XYZ file of C-alpha atoms in Angstrom:
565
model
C 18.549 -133.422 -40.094
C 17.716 -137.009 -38.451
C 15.073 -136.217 -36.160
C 17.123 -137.532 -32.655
C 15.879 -138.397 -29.284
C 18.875 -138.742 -26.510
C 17.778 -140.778 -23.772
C 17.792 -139.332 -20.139
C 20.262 -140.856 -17.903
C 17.929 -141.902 -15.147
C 21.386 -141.903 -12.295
C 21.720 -139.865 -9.538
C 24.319 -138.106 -12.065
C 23.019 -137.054 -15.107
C 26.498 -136.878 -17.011
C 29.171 -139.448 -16.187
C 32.538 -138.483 -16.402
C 35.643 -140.221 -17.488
C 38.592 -140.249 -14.865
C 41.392 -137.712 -16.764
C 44.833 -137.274 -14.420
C 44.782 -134.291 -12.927
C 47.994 -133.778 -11.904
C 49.610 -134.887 -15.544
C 50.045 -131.341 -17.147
C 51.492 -128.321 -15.363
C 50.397 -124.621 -16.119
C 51.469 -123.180 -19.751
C 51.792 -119.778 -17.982
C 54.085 -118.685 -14.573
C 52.108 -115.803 -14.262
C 48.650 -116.392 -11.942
C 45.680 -117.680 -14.100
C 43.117 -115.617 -14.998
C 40.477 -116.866 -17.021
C 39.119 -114.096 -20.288
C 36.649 -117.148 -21.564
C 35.861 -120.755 -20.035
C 35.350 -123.994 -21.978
C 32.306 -124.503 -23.783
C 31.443 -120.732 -23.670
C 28.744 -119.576 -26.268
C 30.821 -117.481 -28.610
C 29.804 -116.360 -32.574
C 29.050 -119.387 -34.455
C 31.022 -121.963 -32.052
C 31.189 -123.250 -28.712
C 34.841 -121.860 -27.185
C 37.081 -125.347 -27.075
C 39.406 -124.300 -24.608
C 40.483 -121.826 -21.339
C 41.483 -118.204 -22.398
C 44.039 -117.107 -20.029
C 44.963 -113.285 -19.183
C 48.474 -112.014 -19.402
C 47.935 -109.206 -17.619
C 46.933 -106.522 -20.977
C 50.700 -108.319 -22.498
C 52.052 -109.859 -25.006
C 55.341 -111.530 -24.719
C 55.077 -114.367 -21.787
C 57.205 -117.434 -21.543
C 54.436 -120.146 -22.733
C 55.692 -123.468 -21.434
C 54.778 -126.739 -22.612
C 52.232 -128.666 -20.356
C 53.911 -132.134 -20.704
C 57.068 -134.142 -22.472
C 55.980 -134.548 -26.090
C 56.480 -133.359 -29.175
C 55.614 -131.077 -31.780
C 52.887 -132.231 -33.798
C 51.196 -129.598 -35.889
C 52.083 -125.450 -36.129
C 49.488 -123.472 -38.027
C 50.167 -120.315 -39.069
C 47.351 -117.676 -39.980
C 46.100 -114.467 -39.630
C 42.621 -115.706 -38.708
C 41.077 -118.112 -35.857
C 44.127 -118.867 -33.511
C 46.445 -117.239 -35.231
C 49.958 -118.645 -34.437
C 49.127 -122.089 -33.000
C 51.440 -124.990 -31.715
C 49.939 -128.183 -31.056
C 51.899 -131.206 -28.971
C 51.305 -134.780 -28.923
C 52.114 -136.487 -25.360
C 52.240 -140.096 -24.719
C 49.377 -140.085 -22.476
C 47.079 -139.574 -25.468
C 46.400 -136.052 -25.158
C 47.442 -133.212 -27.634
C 47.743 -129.897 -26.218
C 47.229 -126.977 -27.970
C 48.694 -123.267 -27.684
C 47.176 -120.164 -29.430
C 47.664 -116.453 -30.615
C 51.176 -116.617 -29.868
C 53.015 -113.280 -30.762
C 55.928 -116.058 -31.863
C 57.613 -119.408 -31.266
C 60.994 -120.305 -29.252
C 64.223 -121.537 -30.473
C 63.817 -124.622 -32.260
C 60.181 -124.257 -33.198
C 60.437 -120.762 -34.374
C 63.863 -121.338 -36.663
C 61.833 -124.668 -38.319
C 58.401 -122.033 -38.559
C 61.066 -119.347 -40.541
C 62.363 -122.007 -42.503
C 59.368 -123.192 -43.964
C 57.747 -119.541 -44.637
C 61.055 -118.902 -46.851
C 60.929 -122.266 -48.493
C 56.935 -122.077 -49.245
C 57.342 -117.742 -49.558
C 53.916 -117.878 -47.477
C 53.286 -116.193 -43.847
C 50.838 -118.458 -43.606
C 51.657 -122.114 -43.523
C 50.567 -125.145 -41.536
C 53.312 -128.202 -40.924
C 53.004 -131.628 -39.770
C 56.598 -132.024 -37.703
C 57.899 -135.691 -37.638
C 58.234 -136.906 -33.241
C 61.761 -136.773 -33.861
C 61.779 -133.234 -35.342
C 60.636 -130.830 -32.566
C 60.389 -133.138 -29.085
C 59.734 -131.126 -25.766
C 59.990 -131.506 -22.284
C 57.896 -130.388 -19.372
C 58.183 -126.615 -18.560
C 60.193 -125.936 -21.936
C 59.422 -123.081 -23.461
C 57.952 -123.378 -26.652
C 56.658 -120.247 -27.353
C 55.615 -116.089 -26.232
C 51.954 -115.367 -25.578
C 50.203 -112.636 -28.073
C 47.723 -111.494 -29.753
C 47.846 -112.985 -33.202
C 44.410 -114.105 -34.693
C 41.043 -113.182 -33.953
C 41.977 -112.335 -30.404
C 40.410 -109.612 -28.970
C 43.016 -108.541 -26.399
C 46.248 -109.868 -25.719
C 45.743 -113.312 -24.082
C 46.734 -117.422 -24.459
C 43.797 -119.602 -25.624
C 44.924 -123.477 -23.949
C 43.055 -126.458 -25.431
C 43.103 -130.389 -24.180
C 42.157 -133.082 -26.693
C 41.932 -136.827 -26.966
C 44.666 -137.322 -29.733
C 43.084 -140.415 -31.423
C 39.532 -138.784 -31.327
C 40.321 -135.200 -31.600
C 37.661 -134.165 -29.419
C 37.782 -131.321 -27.236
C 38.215 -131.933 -23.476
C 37.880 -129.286 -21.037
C 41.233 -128.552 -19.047
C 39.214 -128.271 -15.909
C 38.839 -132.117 -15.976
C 42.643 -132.441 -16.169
C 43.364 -130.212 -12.641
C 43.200 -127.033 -13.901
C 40.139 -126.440 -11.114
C 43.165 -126.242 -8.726
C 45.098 -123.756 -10.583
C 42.531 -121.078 -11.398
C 40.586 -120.338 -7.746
C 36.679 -120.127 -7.695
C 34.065 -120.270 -5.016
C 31.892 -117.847 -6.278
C 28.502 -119.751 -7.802
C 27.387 -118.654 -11.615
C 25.226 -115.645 -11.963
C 21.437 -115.919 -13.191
C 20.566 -112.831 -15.513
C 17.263 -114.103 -16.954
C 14.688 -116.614 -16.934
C 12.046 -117.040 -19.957
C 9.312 -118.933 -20.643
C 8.612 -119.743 -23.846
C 4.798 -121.293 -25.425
C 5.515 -124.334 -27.733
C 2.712 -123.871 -30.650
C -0.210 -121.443 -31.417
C -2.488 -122.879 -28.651
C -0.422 -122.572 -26.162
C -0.059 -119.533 -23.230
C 1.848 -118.257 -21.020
C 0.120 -115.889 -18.175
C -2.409 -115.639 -20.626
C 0.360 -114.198 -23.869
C 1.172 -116.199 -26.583
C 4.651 -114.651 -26.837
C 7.748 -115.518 -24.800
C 7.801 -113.976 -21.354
C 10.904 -112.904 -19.406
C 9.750 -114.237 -16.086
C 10.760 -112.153 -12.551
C 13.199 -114.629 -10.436
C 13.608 -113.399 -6.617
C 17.739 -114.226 -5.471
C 16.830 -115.933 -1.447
C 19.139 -115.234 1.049
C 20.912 -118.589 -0.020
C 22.263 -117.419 -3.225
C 19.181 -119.354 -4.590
C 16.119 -118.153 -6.938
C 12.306 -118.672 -6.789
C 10.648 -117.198 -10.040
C 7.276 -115.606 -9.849
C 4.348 -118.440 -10.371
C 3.521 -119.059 -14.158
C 0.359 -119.539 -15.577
C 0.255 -121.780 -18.357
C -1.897 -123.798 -21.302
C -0.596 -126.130 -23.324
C 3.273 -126.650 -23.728
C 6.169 -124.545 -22.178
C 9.985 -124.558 -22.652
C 12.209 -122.438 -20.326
C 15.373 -120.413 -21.283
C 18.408 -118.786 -18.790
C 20.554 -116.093 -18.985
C 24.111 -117.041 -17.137
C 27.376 -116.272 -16.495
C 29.836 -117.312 -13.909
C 32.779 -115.460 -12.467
C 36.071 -116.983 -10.786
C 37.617 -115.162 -7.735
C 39.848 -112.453 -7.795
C 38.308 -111.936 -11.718
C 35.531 -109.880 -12.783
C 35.390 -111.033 -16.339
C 32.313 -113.254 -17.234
C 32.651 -116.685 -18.281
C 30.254 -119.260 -19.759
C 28.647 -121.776 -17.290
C 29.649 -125.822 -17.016
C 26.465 -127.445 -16.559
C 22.631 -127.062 -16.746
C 19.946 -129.711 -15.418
C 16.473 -129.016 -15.709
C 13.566 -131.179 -13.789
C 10.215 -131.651 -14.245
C 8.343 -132.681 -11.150
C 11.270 -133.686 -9.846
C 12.384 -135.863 -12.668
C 15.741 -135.265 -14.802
C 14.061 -133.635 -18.547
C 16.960 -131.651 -20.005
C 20.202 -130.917 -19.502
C 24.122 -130.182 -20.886
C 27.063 -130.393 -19.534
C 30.799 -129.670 -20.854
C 32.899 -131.775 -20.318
C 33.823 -132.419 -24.525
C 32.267 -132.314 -27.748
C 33.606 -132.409 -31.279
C 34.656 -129.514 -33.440
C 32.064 -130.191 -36.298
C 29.191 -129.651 -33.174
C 30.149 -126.081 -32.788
C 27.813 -124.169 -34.699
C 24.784 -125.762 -32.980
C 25.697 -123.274 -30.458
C 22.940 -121.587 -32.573
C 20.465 -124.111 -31.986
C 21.044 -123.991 -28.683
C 20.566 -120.283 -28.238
C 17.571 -118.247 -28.825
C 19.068 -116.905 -32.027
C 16.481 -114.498 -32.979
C 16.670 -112.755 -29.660
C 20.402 -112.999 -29.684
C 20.655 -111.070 -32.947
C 18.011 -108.600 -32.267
C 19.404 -107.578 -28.413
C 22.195 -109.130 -28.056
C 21.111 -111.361 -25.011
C 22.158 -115.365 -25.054
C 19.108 -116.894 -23.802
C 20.333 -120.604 -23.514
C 16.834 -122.610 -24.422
C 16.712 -126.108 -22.288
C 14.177 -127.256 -24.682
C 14.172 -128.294 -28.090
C 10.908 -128.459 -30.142
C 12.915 -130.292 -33.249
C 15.958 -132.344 -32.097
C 19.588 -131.349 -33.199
C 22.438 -133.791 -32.824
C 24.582 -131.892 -30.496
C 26.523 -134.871 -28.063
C 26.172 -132.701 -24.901
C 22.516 -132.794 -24.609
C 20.717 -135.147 -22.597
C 16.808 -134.666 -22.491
C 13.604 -136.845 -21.963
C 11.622 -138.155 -24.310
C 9.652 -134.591 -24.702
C 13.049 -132.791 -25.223
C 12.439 -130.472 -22.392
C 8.991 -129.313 -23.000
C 6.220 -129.672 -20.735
C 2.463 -129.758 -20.945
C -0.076 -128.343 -17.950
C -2.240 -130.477 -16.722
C -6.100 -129.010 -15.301
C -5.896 -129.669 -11.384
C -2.472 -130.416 -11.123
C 0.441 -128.198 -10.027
C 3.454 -128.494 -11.178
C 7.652 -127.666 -10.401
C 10.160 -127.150 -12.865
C 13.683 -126.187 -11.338
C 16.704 -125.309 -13.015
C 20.176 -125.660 -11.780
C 23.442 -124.050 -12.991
C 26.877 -125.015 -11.963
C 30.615 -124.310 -12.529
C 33.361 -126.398 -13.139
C 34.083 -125.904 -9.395
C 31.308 -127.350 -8.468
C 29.776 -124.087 -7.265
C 25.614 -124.126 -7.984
C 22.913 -122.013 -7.892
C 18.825 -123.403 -8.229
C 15.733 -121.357 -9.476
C 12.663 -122.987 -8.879
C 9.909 -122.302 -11.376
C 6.258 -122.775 -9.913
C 3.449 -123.785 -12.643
C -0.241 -123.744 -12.549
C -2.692 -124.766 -15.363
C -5.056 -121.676 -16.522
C -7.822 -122.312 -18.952
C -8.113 -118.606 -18.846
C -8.337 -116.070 -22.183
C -5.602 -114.918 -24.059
C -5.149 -111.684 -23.270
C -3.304 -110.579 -26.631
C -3.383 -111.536 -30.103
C -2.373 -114.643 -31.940
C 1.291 -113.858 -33.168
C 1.052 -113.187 -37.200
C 2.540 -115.281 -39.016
C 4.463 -113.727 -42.319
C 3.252 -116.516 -45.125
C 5.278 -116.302 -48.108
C 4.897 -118.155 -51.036
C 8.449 -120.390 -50.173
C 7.503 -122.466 -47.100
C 10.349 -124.098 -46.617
C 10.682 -127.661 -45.354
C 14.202 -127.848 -43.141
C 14.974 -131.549 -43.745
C 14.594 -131.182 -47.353
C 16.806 -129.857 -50.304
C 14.846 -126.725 -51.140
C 16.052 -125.044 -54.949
C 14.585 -121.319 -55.576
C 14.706 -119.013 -58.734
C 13.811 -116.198 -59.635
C 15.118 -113.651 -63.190
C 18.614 -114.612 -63.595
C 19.316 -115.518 -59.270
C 19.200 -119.049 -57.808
C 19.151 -120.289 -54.546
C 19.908 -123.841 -53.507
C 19.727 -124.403 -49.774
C 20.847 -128.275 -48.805
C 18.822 -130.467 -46.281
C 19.524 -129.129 -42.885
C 20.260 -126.006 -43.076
C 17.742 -124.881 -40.878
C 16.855 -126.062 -37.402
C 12.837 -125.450 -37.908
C 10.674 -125.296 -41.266
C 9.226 -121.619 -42.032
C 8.036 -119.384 -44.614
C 11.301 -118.164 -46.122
C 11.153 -114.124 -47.425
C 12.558 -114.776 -51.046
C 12.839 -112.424 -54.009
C 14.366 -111.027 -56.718
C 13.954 -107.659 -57.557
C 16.254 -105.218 -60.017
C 19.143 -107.566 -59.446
C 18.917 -107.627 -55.960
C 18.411 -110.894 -54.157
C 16.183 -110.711 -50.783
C 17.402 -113.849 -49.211
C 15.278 -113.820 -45.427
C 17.807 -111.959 -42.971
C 20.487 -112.844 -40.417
C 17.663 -113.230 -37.251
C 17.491 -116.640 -38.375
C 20.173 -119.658 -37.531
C 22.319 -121.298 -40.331
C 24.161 -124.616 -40.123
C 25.584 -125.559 -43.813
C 26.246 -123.640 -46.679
C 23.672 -122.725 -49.361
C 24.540 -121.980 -53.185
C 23.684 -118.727 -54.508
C 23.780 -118.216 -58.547
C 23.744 -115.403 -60.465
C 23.901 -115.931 -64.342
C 25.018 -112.027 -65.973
C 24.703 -111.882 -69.952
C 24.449 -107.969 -70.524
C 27.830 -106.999 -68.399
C 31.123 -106.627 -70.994
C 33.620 -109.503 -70.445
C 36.166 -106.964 -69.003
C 33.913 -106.411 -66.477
C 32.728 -110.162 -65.227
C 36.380 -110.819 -64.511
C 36.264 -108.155 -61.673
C 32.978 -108.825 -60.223
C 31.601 -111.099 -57.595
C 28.478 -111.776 -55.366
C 28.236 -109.077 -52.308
C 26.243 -109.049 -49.562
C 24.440 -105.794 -49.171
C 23.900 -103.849 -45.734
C 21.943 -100.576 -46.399
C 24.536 -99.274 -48.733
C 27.274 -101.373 -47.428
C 29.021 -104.046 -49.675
C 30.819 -106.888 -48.325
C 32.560 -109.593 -50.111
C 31.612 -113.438 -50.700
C 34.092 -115.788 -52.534
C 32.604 -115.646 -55.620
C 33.939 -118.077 -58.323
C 32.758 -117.644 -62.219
C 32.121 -119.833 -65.213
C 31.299 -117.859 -68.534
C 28.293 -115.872 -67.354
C 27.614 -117.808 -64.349
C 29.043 -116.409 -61.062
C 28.674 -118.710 -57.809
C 29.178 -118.374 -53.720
C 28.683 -121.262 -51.206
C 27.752 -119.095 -48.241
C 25.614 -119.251 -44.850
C 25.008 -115.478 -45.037
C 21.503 -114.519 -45.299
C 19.940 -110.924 -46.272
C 20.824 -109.174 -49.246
C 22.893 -109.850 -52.171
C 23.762 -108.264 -55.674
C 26.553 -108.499 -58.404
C 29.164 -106.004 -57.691
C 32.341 -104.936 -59.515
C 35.476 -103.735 -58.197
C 37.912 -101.692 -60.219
C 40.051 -100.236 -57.639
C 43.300 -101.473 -56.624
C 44.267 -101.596 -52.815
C 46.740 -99.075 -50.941
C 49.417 -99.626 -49.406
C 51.328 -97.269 -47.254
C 54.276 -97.201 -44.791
C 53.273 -96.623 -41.549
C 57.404 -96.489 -39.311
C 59.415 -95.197 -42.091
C 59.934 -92.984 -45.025
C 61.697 -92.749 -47.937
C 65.299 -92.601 -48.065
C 65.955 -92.413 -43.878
C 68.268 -94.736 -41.846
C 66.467 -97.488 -39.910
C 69.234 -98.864 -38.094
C 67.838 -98.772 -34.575
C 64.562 -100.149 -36.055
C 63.419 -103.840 -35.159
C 60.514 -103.779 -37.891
C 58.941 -102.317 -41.275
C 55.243 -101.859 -40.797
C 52.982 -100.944 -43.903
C 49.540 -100.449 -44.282
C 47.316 -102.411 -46.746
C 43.986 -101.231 -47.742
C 41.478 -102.648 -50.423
C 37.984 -100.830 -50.578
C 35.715 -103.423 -51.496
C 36.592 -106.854 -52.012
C 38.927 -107.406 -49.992
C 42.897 -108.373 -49.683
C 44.305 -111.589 -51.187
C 47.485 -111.961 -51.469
C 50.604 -109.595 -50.435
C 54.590 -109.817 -51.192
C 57.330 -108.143 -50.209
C 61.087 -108.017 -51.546
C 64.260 -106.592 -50.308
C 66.813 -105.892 -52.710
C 64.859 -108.616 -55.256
C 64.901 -111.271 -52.313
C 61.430 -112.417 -50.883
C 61.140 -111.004 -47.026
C 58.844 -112.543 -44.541
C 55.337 -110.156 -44.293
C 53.170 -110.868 -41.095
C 49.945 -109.652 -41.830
C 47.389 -108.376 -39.117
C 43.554 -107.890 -40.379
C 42.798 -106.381 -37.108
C 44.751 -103.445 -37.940
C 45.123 -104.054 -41.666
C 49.169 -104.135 -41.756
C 51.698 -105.883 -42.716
C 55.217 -106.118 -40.344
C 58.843 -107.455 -41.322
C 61.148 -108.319 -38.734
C 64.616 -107.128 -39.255
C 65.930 -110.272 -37.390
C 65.711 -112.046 -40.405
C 68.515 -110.866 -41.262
C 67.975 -110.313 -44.908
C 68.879 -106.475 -45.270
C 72.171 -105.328 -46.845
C 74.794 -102.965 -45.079
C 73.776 -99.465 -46.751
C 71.175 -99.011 -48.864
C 68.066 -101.472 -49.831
C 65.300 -101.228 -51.774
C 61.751 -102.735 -50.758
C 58.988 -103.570 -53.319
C 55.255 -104.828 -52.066
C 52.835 -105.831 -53.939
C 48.977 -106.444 -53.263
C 46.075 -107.608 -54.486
C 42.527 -107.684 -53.875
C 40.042 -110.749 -54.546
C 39.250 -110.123 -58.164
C 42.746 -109.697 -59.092
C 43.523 -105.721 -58.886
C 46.977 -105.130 -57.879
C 49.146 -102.236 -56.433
C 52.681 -102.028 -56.377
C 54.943 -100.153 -53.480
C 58.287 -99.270 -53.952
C 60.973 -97.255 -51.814
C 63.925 -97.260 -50.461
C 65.763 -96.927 -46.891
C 69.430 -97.158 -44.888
C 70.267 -99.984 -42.158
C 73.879 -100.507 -41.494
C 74.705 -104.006 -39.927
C 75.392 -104.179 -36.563
């Protein structure tokens, strides 16, 4: 990783913002907004690149489009946002529309079409302007809960079209539409020593520091003691009226002495920037309790846009006979803030605990080099910038089980992992692949082989071993049985199961004719809508077949009743 300094905007505002019109897109919903998750919230892996909206615990709302355009892109997928529409409009902004239980009229009869022609559920077209134009208020689609949602809700993104960067909606007037005047929520404040020298109240270890709330909605934390260097780290969430649900906060400045030393604020950032969110974070403490410290510090610079710092990136230094203010302040997109103010005095005295130990292995490894390790018949090659920091890395090799550090520390790229097999029969290799191992636990990475060679590109860390998987999924129908009428049904739902490594592909026909599967990994099924209108009048006879990621297959066949209505 380039090591990056961003220079401090010395203004009286610390981000500039572009002008975006606010009154240019209406609402995709009718229904009051209620925000589930804010722009730029810290989620797994990723930043969140848009507003989630509620729909009151529902699927099945009118989604309207926010402007005249046009259809640009539909992706269809049982992962990330699962049914997605995106729309061009001639101001240069693409608007974007996701976990949609299904599209309207025009859009969803061009979406059918190309499932039949490509026999996929999951397909992603490129619609020519002329194809699929819209108009202000149309509606283009029904709100769900298709993808990795976690409840029933409409994900709304905002992006420059040429640039494809995210914007956040609350730029564009969307502050109007969703009411707030409640300021963001301070949960913790830590203090965090920058190298083995340094202390804090006399500990060598990160502190949680005690923050007082004043009868101004402001904070004043408990006076630190400190030698050396310091970083600080909040806890925050903000909350919109009439909504309990936390959200992620807009902005953070930090200020040293009354200068400007760190800060973030978002207002857009690119898609490949998402997974600094780990950087960002203190990981570590995030994966061992679950807390999202947000560090305004960085002791090795990552090039994430948002950040503005100072030429120390955030950290300061004590200085004998001096003392010193650090304050932090927290805002929403409303403009709503809230200020802790952080008083610091220098202390030359003891440390009253023990220099942390530090685990030495024999693999120190450098983060802005390529670093190759191997050990038997396992190899590990982990790419230049990988890591945020350099440490000593916990490899090892032991009865064909790779130790490969564990998942407390941050991963940006992927790494190669190699195992080379010669004892296993040949039958065999074609049915195993490289697992990640939890306790007893085995999980699945796409594992490709050559001869006796089998290879994953992963950013998993932790354990990992050569596993085989004989055992062909299940499948089993979950709204019907054999032989009955279904002519007041609206759908066939089955269940598909596969045991170890997973599901890969799944078809269904109806009386030899490919049907339209949607499949759900939330629930692990599998639904036909009867609206397609491919039944016959009388009896028909379904087939499914599935298979799992090293190519074991199970076949389902019955038969049922519909009469045309």
């Amino acid at each position: 990783m380039k090591s990056l300094v961003f220079t401090l905007f010395l203004s009286a505002a610390l981000f500039a913002q572009n002008q975006y019109p606010t009154d240019y897109f209406r609402a995709p919903l009718d229904i009051p907004l209620f925000l589930s998750g804010s722009f730029g919230e810290l989620r797994a892996n990723h930043f969140h690149a848009g507003l989630d909206f509620k729909t009151q615990q529902k699927e099945g709302w009118p989604v309207h489009a926010a402007a005249d355009g046009y259809v640009v892109r539909i992706k269809i997928s049982p992962y990330g946002y699962g049914k997605a529409i995106y729309v061009n409009h001639p101001n240069g902004f693409t608007t974007v529309y996701g976990h949609l239980s299904k599209a309207n009229g025009a859009i969803e009869a061009y979406i059918k079409a190309a499932q039949y022609a490509q026999q996929n559920y999951e397909v992603e077209l490129f619609p020519k302007p002329e194809e699929l134009p819209v108009l202000k208020g149309d509606t283009i689609a029904f709100s769900g809960n298709t993808g990795g949602s976690g409840g029933p809700h409409l994900h709304f993104e905002i992006r420059d079209t040429f640039t494809e960067k995210i914007l956040n909606p609350m730029l564009f007037g969307f502050m109007a539409k969703v009411a707030d005047t409640r300021k963001p929520i301070i949960t913790a404040l830590m203090a965090y020593p920058i190298g083995t020298e340094s202390l804090i109240n006399q500990c060598h270890k990160p502190l949680a520091i005690n923050v007082a709330l004043q009868p101004d909605g402001n904070y004043i934390a408990d006076k630190i003691l400190v030698k050396g260097k310091v970083g600080f780290g909040i806890g925050a969430y903000d909350v919109t009226d009439s909504n309990y649900t936390k959200s992620g906060i807009f902005s953070v400045q930090a200020f040293a002495n009354g200068n400007q030393c760190f800060g973030y604020q978002f207002d857009t950032f690119a898609f490949d920037e998402g997974r600094y969110v780990n950087a960002l974070l203190d990981y570590s403490r995030f994966k061992n309790t679950g807390m999202r410290i947000q560090q305004l510090y960085m002791e090795r610079p990552y090039p994430l846009s948002i950040i503005r710092s100072d030429d120390k990136n955030g950290i300061l230094e004590a200085v004998p006979n001096l003392s010193q203010t650090y304050k932090i302040k927290v805002a929403d997109a409303h403009s709503n803030e809230v200020n802790i103010d952080v008083p610091l005095d220098f202390s030359d005295l003891p440390a009253v605990d023990a220099t942390p130990d530090v685990k030495k292995t024999p693999y120190y490894l450098k983060s802005g080099n390529d670093n190759n390790y191997s050990k038997d018949d396992v190899s590990v090659f982990i790419p230049a910038d990988t890591f945020y920091d350099d440490f000593y890395l916990n490899f090892d090799v032991k009865d064909g089980k790779l130790t490969l550090q564990d998942d407390s520390v941050p991963v940006q790229k992927n790494m190669t992992i190699t195992f080379t097999d010669t004892k296993s029969a040949e039958a065999d290799k074609d049915k195993m692949f490289i697992a990640s191992l939890d306790g007893k636990k085995l999980s699945y990475n796409p594992t490709t082989r050559k001869g006796n060679v089998f290879t994953s590109y992963t950013k998993n860390l932790g354990e990992f071993v050569l596993a085989k998987d004989t055992i062909a999924p299940t499948i089993k129908a979950v709204n019907f049985k054999e032989g009955k009428w279904l002519s007041k049904q609206n759908t066939l739902v089955l269940s598909i199961r596969d045991n170890l490594s997973g599901v890969k592909t799944y078809n269904g026909t109806l009386n030899g004719k490919w049907i339209l599967f949607e499949y759900d990994y939330k629930t692990r099924s599998i639904t036909h809508f009867f609206d397609d209108g491919i039944f016959e009048d009388g009896r028909n006879d379904l087939k499914v077949t599935v298979s799992d990621n090293v190519g074991n297959s199970a076949i389902f066949e019955t038969h049922f009743f519909r009469k045309k209505q």
